Coordinates of C-alpha atoms and ligand atoms in Angstrom, one line a residue:
X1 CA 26.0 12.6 7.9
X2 CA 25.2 15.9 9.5
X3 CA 22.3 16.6 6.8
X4 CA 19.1 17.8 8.8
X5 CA 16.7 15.7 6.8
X6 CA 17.0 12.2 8.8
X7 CA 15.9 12.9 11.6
X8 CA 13.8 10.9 13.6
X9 CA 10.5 12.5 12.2
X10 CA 9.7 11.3 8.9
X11 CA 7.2 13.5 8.8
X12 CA 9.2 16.7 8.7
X13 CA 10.8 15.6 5.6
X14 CA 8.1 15.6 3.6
X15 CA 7.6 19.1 4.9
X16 CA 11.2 20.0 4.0
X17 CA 11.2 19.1 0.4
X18 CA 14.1 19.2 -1.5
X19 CA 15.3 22.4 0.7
X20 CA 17.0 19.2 3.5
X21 CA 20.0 18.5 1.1
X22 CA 19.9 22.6 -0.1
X23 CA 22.7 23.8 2.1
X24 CA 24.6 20.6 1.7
X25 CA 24.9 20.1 -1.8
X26 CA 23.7 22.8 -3.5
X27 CA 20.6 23.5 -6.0
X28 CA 20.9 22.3 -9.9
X29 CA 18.7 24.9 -10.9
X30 CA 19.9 24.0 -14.6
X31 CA 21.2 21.5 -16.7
X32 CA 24.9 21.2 -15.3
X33 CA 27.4 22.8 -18.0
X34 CA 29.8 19.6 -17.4
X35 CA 29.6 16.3 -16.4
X36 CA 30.2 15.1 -12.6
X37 CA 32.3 12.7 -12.2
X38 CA 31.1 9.1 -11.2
X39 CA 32.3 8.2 -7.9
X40 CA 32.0 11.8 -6.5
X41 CA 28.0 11.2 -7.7
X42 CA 27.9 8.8 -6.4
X43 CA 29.5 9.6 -2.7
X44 CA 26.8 11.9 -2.8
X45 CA 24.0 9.6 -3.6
X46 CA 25.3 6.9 -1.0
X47 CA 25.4 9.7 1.8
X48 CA 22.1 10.9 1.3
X49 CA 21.1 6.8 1.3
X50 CA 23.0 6.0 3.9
X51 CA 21.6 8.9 6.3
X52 CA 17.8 8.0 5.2
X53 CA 18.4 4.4 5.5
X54 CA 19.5 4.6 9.3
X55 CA 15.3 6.0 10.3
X56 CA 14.0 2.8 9.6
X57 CA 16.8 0.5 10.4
X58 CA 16.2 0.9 13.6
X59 CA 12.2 -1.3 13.5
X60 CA 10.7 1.7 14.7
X61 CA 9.1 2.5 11.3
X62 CA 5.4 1.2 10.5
X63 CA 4.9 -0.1 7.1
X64 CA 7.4 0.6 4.0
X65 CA 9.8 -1.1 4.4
X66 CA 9.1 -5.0 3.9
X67 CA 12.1 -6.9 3.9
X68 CA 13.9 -4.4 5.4
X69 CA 17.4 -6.4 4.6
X70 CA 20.0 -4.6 2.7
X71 CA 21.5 -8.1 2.1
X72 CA 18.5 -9.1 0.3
X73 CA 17.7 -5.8 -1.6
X74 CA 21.4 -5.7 -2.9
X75 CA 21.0 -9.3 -4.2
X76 CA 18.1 -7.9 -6.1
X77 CA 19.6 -4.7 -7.3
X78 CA 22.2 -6.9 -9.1
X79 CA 19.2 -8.7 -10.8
X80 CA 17.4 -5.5 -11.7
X81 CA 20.9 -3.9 -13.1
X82 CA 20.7 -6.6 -15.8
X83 CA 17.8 -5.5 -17.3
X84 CA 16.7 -2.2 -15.9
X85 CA 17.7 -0.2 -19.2
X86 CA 15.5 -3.0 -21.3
X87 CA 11.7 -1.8 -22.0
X88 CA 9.5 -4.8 -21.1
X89 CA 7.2 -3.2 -24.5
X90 CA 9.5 -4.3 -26.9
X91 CA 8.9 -7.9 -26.2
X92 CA 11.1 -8.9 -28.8
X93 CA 14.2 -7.4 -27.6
X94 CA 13.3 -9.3 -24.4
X95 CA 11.7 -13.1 -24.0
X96 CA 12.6 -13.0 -20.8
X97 CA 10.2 -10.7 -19.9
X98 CA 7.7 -12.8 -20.6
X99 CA 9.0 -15.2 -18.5
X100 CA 9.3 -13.8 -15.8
X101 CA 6.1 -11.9 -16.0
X102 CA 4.3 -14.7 -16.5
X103 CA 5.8 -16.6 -13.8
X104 CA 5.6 -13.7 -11.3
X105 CA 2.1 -14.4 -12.4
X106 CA 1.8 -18.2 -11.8
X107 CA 3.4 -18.0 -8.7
X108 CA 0.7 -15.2 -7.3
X109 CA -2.4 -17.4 -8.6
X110 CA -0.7 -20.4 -6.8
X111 CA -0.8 -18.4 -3.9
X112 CA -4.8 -17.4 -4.5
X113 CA -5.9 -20.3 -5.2
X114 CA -6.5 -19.4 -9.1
X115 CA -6.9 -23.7 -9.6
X116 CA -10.2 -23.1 -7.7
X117 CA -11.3 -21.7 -11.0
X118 CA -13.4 -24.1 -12.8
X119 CA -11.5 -24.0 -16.2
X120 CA -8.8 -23.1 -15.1
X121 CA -9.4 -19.4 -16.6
X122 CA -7.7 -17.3 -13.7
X123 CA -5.5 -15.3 -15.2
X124 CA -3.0 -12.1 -13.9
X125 CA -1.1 -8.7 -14.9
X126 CA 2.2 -7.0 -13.5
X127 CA 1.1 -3.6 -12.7
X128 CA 3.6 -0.5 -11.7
X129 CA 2.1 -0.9 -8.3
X130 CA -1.0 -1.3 -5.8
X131 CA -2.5 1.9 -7.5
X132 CA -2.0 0.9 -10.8
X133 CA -3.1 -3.1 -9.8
X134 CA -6.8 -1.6 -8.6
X135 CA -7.4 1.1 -11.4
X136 CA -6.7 -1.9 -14.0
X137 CA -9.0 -4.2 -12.1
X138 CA -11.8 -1.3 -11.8
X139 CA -11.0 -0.3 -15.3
X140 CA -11.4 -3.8 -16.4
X141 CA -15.1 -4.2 -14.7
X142 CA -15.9 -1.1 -16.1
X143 CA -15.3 -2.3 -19.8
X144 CA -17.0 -5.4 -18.7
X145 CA -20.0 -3.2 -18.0
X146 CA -20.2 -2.0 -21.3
X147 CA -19.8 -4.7 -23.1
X148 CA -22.7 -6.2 -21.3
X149 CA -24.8 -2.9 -21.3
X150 CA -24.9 0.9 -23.1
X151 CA -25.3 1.9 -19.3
X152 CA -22.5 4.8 -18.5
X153 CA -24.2 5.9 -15.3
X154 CA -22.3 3.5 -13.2
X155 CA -21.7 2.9 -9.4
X156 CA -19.4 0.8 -7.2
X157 CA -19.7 0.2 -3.5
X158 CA -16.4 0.8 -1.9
X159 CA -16.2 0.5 2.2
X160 CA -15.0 3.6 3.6
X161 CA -11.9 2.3 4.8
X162 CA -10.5 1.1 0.7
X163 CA -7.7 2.9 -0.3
X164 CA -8.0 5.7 -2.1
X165 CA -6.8 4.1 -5.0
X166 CA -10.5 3.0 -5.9
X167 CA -11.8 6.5 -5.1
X168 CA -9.0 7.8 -7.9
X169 CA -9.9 5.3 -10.4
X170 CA -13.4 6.4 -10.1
X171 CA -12.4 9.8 -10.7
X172 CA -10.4 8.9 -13.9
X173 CA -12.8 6.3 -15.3
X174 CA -15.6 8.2 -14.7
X175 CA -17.7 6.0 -12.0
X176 CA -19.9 6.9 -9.1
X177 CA -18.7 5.5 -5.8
X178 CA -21.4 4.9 -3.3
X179 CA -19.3 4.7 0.3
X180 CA -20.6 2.2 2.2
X181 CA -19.9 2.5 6.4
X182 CA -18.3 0.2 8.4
X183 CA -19.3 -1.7 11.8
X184 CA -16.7 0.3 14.9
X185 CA -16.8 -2.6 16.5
X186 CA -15.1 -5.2 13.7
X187 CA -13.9 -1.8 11.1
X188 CA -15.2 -4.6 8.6
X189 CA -17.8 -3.0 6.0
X190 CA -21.5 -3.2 7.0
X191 CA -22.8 -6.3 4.3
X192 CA -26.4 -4.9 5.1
X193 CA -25.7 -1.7 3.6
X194 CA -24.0 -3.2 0.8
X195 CA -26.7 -5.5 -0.1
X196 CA -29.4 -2.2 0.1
X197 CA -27.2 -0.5 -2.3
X198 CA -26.9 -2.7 -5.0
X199 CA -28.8 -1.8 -8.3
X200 CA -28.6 -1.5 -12.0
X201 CA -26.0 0.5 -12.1
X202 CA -23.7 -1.5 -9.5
X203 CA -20.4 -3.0 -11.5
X204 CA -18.5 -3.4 -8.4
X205 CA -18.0 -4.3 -5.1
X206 CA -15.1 -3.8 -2.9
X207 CA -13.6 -5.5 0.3
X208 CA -9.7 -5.7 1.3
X209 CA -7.9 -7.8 3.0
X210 CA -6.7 -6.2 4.7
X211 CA -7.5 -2.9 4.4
X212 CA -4.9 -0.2 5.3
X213 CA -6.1 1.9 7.8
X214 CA -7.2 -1.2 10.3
X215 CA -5.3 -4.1 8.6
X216 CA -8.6 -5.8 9.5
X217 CA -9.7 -8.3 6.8
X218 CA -13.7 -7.2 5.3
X219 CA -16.3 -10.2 5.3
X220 CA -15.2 -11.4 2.0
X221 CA -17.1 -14.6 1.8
X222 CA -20.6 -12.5 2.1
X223 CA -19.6 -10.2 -0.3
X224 CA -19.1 -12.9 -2.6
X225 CA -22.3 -14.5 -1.9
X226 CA -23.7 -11.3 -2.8
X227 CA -22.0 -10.6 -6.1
X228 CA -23.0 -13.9 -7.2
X229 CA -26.7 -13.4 -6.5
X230 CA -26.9 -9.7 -7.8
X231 CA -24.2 -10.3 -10.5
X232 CA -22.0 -8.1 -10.3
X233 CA -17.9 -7.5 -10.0
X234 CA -15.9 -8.2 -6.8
X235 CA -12.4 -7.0 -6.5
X236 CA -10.1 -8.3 -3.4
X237 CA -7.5 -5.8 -2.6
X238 CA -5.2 -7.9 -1.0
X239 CA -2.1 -5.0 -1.8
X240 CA -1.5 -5.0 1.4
X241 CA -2.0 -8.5 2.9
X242 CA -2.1 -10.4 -0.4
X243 CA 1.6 -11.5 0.3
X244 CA 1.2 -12.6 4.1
X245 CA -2.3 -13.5 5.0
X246 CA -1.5 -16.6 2.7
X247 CA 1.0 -17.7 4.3
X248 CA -0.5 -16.6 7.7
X249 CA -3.3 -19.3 6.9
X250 CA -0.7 -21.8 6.3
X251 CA 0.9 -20.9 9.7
X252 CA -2.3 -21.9 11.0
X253 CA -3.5 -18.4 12.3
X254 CA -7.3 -17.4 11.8
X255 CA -7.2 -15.9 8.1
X256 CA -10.6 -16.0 6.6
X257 CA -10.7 -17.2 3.0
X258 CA -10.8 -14.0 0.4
X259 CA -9.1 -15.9 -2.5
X260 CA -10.4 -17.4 -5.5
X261 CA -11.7 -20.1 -3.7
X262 CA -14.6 -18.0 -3.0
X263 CA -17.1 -18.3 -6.6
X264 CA -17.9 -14.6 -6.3
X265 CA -14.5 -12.9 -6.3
X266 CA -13.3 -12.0 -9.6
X267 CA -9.9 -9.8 -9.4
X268 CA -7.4 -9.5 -6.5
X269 CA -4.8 -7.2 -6.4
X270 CA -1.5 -7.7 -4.3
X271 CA 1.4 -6.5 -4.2
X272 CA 4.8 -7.7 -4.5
X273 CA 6.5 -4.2 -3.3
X274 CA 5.1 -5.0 -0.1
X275 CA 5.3 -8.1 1.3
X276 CA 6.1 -10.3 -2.1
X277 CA 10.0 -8.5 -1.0
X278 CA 10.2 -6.9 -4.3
X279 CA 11.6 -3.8 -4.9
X280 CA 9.3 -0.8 -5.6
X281 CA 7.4 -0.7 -8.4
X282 CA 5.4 -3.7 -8.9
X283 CA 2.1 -5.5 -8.2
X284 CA -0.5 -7.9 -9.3
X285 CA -3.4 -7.7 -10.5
X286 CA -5.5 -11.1 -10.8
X287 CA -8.0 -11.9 -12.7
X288 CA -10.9 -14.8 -13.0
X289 CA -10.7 -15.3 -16.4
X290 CA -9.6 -13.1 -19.7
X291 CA -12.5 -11.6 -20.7
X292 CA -12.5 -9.6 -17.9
X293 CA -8.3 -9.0 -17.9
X294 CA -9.1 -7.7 -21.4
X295 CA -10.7 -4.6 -19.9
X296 CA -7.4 -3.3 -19.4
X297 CA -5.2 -3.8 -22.6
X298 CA -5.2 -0.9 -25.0
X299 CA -4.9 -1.5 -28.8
X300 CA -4.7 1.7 -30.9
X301 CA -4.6 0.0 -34.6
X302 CA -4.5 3.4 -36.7
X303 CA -0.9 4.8 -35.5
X304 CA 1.0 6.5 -38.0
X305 CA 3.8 4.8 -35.8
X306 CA 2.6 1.5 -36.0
X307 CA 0.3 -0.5 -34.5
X308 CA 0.4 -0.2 -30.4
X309 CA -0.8 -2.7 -27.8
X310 CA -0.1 -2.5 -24.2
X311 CA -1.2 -4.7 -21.6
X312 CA -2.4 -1.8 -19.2
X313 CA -1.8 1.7 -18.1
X314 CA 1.8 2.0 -18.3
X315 CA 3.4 2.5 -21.5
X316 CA 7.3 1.5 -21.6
X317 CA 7.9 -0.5 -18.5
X318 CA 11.6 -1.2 -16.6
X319 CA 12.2 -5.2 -17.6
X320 CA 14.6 -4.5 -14.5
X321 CA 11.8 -4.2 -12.0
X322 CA 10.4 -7.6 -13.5
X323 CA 13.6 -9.4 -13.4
X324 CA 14.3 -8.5 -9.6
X325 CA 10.6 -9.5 -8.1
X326 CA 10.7 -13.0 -10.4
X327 CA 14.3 -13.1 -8.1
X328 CA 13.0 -12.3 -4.6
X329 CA 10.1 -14.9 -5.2
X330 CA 11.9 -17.6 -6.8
X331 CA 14.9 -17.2 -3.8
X332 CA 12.5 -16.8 -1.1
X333 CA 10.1 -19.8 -2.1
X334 CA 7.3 -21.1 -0.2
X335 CA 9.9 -22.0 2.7
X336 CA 11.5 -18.1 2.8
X337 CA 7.7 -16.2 2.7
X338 CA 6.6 -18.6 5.7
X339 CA 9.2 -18.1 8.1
X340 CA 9.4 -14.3 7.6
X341 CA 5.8 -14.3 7.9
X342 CA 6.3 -16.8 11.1
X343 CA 8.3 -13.8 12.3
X344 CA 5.7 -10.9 11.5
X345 CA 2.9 -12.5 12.7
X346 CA 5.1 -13.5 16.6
X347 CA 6.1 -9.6 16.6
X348 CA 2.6 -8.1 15.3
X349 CA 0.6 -10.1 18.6
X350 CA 3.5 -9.6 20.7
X351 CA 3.0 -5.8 20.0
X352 CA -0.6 -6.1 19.8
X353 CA -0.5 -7.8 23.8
X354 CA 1.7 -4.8 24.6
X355 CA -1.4 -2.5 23.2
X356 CA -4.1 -4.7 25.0
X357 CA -2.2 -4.5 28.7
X358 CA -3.1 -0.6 28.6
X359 CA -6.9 -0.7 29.8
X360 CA -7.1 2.9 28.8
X361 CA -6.1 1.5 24.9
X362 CA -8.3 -0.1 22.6
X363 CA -7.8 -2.3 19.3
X364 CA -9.6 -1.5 16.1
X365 CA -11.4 -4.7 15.3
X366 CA -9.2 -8.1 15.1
X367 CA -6.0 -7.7 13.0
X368 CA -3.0 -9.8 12.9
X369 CA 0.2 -8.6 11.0
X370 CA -1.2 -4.4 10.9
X371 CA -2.7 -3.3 14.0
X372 CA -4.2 -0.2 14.7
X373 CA -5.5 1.4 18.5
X374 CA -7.2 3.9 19.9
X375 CA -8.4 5.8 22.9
X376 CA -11.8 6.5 24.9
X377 CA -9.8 7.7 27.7
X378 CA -7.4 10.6 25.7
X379 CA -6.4 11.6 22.0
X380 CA -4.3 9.2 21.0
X381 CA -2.9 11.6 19.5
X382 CA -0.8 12.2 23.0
X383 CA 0.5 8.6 22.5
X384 CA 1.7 9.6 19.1
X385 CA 3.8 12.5 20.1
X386 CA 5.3 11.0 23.1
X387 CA 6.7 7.8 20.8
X388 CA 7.4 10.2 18.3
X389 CA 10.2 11.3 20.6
X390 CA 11.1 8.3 21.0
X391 CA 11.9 7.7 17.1
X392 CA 8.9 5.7 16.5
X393 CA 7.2 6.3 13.2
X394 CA 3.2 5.1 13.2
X395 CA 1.0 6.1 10.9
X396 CA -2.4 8.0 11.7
X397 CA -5.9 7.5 10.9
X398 CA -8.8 9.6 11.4
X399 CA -12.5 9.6 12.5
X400 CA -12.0 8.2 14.8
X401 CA -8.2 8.9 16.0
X402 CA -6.4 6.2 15.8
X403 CA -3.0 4.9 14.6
X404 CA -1.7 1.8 13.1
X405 CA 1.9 0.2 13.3
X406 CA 2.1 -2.0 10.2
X407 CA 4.6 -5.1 11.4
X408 CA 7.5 -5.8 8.5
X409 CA 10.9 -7.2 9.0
X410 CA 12.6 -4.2 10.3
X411 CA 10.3 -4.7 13.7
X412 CA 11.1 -8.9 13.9
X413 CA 15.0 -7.4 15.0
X414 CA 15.3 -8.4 19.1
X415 CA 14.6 -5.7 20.9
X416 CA 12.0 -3.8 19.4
X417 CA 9.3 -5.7 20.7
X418 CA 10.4 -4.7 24.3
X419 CA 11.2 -0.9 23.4
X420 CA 7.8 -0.8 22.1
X421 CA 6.5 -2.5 25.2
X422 CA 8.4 0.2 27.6
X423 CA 8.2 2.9 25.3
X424 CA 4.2 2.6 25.0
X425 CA 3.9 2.1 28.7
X426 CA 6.0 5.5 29.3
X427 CA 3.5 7.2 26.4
X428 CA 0.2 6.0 28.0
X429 CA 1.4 7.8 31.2
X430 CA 2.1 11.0 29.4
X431 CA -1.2 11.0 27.4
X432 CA -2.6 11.6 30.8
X433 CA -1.2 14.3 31.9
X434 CA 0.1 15.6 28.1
X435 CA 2.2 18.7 28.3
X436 CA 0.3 20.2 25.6
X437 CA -3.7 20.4 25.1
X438 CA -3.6 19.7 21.8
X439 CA -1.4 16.6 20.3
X440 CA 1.4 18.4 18.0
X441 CA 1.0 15.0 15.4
X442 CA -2.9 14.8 15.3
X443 CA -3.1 18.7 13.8
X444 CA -3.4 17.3 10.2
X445 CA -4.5 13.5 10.5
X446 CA -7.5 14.1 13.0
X447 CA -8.1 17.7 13.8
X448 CA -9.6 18.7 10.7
X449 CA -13.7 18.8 11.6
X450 CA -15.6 17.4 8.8
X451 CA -18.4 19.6 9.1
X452 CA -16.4 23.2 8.5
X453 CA -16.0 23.5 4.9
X454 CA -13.2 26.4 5.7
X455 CA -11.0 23.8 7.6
X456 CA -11.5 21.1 4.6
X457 CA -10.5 23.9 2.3
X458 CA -7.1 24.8 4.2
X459 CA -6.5 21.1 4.5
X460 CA -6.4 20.6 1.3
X461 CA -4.5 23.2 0.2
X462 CA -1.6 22.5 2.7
X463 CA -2.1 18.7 1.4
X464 CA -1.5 20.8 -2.3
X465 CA 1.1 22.7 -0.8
X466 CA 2.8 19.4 0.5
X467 CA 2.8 18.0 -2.8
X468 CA 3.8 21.0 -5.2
X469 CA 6.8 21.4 -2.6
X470 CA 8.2 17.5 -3.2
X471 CA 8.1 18.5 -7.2
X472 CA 9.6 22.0 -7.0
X473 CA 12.8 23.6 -6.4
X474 CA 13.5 25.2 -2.8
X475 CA 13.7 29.3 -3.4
X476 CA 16.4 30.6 -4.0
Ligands
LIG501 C1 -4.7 -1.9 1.2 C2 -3.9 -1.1 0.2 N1 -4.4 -1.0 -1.0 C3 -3.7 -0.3 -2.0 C4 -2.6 0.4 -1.7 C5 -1.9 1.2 -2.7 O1 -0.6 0.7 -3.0 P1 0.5 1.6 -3.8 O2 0.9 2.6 -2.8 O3 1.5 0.6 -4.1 O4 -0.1 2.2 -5.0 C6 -2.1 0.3 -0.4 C7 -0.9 1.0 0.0 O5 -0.5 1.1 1.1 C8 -2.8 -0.5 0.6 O6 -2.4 -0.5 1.9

């Protein structure tokens, strides 16, 4: 495959757009006059598969890519075939959407500890994804909020380092978020400010665990002493860790509780696209008990075409996305998730000792299976070009720089440990005597100063810019 756009920067691509596969294959700049015939389509689907595949084969990818096993992700594209023209809204085309929906369900509640619910009232939805499992959940307090009160002016306290997710929900449902800081030294969200912030219009709090840009775990059981006392909302956003820190506890490694076992948390979102092995496109969303899940069904009783209900923000949903992550749970089992986790968890400390040998390197907080590290010494940035060369993909945070390598399969292959080990090693040298001021990779992720409006402005337009060019033709 000769096609420039996998390479080993996965960053270029996005810049690229659609004009990587322009010289190969051509534009359809229209509806094609005639059919193509299937195999050729699909020679040229497999190429362009094959070629992108090969990037983060190799372990050197953070994040992404969970399972990273073709043998497993073919098994569930056979499931997903079955069913993945069916519409999981026509429920009665379909009964086995419901069962595996609410057995994708049972199984993530097992996993939270939803029996620690007096009542036994803990209850779930499959969303489209993480985004779509924490809009639900802060659409759902929300509706909660005015059942309870004709208040509109509402706030939730969201630690700096949540996913934006919560930060777009707030935008859509119309909510104030009130940031709240975290402590450097743990990257865990400062419970002080949290508590000072809470009034009457506070719906919501917010920890994760972990969070994405740290993989660091927030101090879950004081926020939940806190939303009991103040009454209000607590949503876990476990999307990232909600399908391995459970099993990390089980493996005996020190996971902090941030289930349902804790009284004051009352929706968790996690994710089985990521680490539940799924394919893309689905998530959970949990919830303490119904009245609060009921926040995010939509009934519209006067339709000229018929009375509508759907369970969230989706409308017609792919039964086939349903079918293959009810297949990658129920073959994986509680056996399958620990010894992969077994796996992640060796390669993330083995990596993370790597990172802590450098004196001139330094950890953000304590993770376990995401890691993230910085420098006092250089821009880590330096670090991040050098291993960029190298065909490592990380992914960068900012204020302060830093980047993270989130551990999934692809990384538990031999040898990557020991490439990272070397290659790091080689990096740290460079970053000393870089042979460039300023880090090619930390122009857009860091560089930006918060305090020139200008520079936020042109930030956001290349970020516009980015986008527009992933949805539009290249020119002609
Ligand atoms: C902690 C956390 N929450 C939420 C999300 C959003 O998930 P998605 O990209 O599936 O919408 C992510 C994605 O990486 C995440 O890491």
């Amino acid at each position: 495959m000769t096609a420039k756009t996998a390479g080993t920067d996965g960053t270029a691509n996005v810049f690229a757009g659609a004009r990587a596969y322009r010289e190969r294959y051509g534009v359809n700049r229209r509806m094609p006059d005639k059919g193509r015939p299937h195999d050729e389509i699909m020679r040229e689907l497999r190429e362009m598969a094959d070629a992108e595949d090969v990037f983060w084969q190799t372990g050197r990818c953070s994040g992404s890519l969970y399972r990273g096993n073709m043998e497993h992700y073919g098994f569930l594209n056979e499931a997903a075939s079955l069913y993945s023209h069916v519409n999981a809204l026509q429920r009665d085309i379909c009964p086995s959407a419901s069962r595996f929906e609410s057995e994708i369900i049972a199984m993530t509640l097992d996993m939270m500890h939803g029996d620690a619910v007096p009542g036994g009232t803990a209850c779930g939805a499959v969303t489209q994804g993480g985004t779509d499992s924490i809009m639900s959940a802060v659409l759902a307090h929300r509706e909660r909020a005015r059942r309870r009160s004709t208040r509109r002016d509402v706030t939730m306290i969201l630690p700096v380092t949540a996913h934006p997710a919560f930060e777009k929900a707030a935008h859509l449902f119309g909510i104030d978020v009130i940031p709240a800081p975290i402590d450097p030294r743990t990257t865990q969200v400062d419970v002080d400010f949290v508590r000072a912030h809470i009034d009457e219009r506070t719906i919501l709090l917010v920890g994760s665990a972990g969070n994405y840009p740290y993989g660091t775990i927030d101090p879950i059981d004081r926020l939940s002493e806190l939303a009991i006392e103040r009454g209000v909302g607590l949503h876990v956003d476990g999307c990232l860790g909600g399908f391995i820190l459970p099993w990390g506890e089980a493996l005996g490694y020190e996971i902090p509780v941030f289930d349902f076992r804790l009284p004051g948390v009352s929706s968790i979102s996690a994710d089985t696209h990521k680490y539940g092995y799924g394919l893309k496109g689905t998530s959970v969303v949990l919830y303490r008990d119904k009245d609060l899940r009921e926040g995010q069904y939509f009934v519209s009783e006067m339709w000229p075409g018929g009375k509508y209900f759907s369970p969230g923000l989706a409308g017609s949903r792919p039964v086939g996305l349903l079918a293959a992550t009810w297949a990658s749970m129920v073959s994986l089992g509680r056996e399958g998730y620990l010894e992969l986790a077994r796996a992640i968890f060796e390669t993330s400390f083995a990596m993370q000792k790597a990172v802590r040998s450098h004196a001139e390197l330094r950890m953000m907080g304590v993770p376990t299976f995401c890691f993230s590290f910085t420098s006092d010494a250089f821009d880590i940035y330096h670090v991040n070009d050098f291993m960029r060369g190298r065909g490592w993909r990380f992914n960068g945070q900012q204020y302060p720089n830093a980047i993270h390598m989130c551990v999934t399969g692809p990384q538990t292959q031999p040898g990557v440990v020991e490439a990272f080990t070397t290659d790091l090693r080689e990096a740290v040298d460079y970053a000393h005597h870089p042979s460039r001021e300023t880090p090619a990779s930390g122009a857009i992720y860091g560089g930006i100063p918060t305090d020139v409006p200008e520079a936020q402005q042109f930030l956001r337009r290349t970020l516009i810019e980015i986008i527009d060019r992933m949805h539009d033709l290249p020119p002609e």
